[in-house]
Short mmCIF file of N, CA and C in Angstrom, two decimals:
data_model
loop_
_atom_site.label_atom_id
_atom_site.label_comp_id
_atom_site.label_asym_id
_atom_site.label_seq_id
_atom_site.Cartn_x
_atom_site.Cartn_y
_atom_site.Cartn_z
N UNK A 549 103.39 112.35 112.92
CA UNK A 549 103.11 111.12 113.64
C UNK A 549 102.13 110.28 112.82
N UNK A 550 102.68 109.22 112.67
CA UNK A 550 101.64 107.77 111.99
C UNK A 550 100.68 107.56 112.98
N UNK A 551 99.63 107.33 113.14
CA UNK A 551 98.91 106.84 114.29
C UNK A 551 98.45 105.01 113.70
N UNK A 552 99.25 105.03 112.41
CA UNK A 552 98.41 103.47 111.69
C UNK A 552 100.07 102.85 111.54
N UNK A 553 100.92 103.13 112.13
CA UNK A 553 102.01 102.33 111.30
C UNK A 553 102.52 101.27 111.87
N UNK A 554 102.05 100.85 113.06
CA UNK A 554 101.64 99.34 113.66
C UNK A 554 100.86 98.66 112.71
N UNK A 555 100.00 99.19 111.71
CA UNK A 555 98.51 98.03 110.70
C UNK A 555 100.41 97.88 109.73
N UNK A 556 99.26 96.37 109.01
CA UNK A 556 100.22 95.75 108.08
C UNK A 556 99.57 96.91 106.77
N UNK A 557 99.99 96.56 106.00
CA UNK A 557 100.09 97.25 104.38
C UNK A 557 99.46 95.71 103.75
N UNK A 558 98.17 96.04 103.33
CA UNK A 558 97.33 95.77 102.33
C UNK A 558 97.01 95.93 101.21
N UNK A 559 96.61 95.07 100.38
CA UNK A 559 95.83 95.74 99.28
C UNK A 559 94.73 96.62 99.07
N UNK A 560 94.21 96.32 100.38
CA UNK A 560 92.62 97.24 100.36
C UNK A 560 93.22 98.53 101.31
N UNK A 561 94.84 98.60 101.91
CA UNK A 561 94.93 99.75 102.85
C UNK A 561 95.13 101.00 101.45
N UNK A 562 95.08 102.19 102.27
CA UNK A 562 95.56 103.38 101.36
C UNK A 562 97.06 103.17 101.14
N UNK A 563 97.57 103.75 99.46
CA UNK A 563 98.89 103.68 99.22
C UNK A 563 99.62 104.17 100.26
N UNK A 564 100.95 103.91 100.10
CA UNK A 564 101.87 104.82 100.65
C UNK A 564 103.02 105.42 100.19
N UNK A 565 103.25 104.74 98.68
CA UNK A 565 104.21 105.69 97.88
C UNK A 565 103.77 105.58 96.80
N UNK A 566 104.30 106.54 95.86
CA UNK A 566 103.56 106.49 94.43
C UNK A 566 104.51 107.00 93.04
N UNK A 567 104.70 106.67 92.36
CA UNK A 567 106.32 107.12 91.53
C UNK A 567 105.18 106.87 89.95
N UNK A 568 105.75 108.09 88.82
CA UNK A 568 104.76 108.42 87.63
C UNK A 568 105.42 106.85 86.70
N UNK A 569 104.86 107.01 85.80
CA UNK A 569 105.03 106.09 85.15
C UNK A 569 105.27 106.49 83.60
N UNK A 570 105.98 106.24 83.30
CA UNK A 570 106.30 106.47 81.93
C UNK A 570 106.00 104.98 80.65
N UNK A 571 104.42 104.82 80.07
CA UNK A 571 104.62 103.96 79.42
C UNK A 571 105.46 103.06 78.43
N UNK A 572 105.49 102.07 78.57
CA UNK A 572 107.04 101.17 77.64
C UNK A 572 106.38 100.01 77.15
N UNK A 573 106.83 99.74 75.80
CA UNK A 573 106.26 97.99 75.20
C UNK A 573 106.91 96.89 76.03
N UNK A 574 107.89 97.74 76.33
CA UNK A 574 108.82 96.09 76.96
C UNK A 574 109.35 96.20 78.17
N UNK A 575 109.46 97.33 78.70
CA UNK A 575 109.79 97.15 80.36
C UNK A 575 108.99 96.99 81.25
N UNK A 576 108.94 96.47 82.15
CA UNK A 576 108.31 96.35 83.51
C UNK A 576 107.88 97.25 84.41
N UNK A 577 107.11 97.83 84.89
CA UNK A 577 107.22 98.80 86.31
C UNK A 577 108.02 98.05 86.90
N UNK A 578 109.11 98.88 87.50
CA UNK A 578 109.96 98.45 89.07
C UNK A 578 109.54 97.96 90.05
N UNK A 579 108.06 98.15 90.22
CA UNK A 579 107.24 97.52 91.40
C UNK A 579 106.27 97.41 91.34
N UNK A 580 105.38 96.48 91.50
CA UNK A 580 104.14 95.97 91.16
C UNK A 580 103.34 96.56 91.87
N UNK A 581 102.41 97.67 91.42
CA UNK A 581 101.72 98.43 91.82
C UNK A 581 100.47 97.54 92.58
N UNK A 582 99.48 98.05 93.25
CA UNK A 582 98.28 98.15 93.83
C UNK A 582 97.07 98.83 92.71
N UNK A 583 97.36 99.84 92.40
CA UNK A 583 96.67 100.60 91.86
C UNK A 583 97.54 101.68 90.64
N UNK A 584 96.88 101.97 90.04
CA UNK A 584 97.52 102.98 88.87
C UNK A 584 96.45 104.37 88.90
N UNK A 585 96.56 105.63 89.21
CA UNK A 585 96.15 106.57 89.14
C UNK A 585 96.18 107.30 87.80
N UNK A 586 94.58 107.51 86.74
CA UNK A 586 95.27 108.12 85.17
C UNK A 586 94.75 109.48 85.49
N UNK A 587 95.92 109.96 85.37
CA UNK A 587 95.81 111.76 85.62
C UNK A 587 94.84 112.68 84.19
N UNK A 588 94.82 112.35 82.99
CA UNK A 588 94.57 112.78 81.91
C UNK A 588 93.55 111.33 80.98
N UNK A 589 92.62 111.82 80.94
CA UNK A 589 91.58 110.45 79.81
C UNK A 589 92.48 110.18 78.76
N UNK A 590 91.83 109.08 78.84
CA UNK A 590 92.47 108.19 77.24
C UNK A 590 92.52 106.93 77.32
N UNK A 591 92.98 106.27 76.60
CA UNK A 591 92.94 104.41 76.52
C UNK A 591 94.19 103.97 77.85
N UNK A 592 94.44 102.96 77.86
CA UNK A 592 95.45 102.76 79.15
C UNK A 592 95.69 101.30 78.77
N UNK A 593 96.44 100.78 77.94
CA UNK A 593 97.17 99.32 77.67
C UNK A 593 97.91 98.71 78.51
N UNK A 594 97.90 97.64 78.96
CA UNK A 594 98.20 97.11 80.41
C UNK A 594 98.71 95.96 80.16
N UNK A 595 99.81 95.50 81.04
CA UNK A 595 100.20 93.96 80.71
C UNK A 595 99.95 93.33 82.37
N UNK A 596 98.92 92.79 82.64
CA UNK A 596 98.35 92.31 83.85
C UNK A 596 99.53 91.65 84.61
N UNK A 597 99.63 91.60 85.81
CA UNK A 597 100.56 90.79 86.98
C UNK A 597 100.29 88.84 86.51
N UNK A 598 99.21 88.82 86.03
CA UNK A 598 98.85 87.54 85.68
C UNK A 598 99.32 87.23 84.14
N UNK A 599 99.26 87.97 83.23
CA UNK A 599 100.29 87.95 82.33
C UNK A 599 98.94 88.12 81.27
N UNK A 600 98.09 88.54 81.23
CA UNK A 600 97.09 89.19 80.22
C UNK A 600 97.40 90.37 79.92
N UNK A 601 97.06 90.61 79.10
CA UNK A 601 97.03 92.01 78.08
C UNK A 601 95.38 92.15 78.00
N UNK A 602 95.20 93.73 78.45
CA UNK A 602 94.10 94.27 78.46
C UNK A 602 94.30 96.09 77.89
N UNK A 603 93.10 96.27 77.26
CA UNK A 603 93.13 97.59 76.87
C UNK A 603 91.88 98.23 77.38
N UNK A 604 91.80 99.26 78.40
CA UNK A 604 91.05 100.14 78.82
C UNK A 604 90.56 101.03 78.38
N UNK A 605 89.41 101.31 77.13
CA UNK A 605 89.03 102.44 76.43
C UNK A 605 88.00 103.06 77.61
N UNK A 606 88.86 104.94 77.11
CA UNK A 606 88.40 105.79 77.28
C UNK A 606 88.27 106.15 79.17
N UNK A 607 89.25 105.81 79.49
CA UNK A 607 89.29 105.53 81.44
C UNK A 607 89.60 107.28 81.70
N UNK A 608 88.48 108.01 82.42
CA UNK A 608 88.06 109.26 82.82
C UNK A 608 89.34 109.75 83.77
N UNK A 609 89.78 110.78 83.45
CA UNK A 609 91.47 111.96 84.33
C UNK A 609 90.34 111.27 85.62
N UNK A 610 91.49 111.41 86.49
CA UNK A 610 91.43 111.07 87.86
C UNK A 610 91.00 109.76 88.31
N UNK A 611 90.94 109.06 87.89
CA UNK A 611 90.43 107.77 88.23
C UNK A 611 91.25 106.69 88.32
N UNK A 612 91.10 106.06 89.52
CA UNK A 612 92.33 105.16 90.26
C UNK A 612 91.76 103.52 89.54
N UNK A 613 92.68 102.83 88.76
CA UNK A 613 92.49 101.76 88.73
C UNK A 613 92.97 100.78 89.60
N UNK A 614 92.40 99.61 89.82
CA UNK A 614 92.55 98.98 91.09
C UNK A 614 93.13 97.52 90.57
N UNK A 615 93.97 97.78 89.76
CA UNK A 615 94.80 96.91 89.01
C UNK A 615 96.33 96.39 89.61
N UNK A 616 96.55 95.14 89.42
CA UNK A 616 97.92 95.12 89.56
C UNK A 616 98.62 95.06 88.24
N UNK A 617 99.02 95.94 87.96
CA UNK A 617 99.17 95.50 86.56
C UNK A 617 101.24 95.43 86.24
N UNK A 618 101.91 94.94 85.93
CA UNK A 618 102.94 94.62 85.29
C UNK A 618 103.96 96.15 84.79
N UNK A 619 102.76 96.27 83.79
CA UNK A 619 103.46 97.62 83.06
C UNK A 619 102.40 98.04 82.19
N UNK A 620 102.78 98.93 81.54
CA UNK A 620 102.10 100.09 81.17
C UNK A 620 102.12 100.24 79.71
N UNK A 621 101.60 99.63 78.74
CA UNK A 621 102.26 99.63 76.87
C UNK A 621 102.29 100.96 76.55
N UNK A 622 103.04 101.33 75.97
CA UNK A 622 102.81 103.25 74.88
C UNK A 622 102.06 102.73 74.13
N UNK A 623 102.19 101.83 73.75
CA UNK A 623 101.60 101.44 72.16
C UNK A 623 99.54 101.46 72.56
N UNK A 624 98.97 101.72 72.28
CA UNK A 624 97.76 101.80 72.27
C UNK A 624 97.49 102.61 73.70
N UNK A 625 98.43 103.12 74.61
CA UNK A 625 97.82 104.07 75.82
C UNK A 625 97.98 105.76 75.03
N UNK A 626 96.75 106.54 75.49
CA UNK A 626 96.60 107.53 75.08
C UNK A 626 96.70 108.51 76.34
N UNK A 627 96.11 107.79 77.47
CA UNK A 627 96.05 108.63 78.80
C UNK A 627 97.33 109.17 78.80
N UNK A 628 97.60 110.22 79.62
CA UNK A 628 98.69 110.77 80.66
C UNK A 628 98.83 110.89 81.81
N UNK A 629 99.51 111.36 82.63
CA UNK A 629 99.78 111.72 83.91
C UNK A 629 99.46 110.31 84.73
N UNK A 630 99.69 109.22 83.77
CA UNK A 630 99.81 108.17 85.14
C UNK A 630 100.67 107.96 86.09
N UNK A 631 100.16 107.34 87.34
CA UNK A 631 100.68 107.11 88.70
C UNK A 631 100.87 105.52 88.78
N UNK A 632 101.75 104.99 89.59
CA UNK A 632 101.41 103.92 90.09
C UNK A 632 101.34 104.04 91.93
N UNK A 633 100.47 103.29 92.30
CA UNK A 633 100.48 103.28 93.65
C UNK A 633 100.78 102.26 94.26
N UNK A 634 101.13 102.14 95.27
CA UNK A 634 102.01 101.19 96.21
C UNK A 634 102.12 100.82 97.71
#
């Protein structure tokens, strides 16, 4: 039983689905995340929802970024086990 599934879905609510991410230079995430979860440290190259390019050195395993971000570059990401959240 939901006891919240009358509330709308926010940005500030908790996710509710979450699918891994496999970094790419040129594809898109399928869905424009909320947040990105990096399971494993390392750099995290990003192509912003706003259309910037940013590089995240050294972003600590477990730590939820609160990004909308586009997609995910291989090219300069070192992290693993990323998430996107949704």
């Amino acid at each position: 039983m939901d006891k919240f599934s009358d509330y709308p879905t926010s940005l500030t609510a908790p996710a509710r689905d979450a699918a891994p991410v496999a970094p790419d230079d040129a594809l898109d995430l399928p869905v424009l995340p909320r947040a990105l979860y990096i399971g494993q440290s390392g750099d995290v190259s990003l192509r912003l929802a706003g259309g910037q390019t940013v590089l995240f050195s050294g972003v600590p395993g477990g730590t939820v970024l609160p990004i909308r971000a586009a997609g995910v570059d291989a090219t300069g990401t070192t992290a693993t086990g990323i998430v996107a959240l949704w």
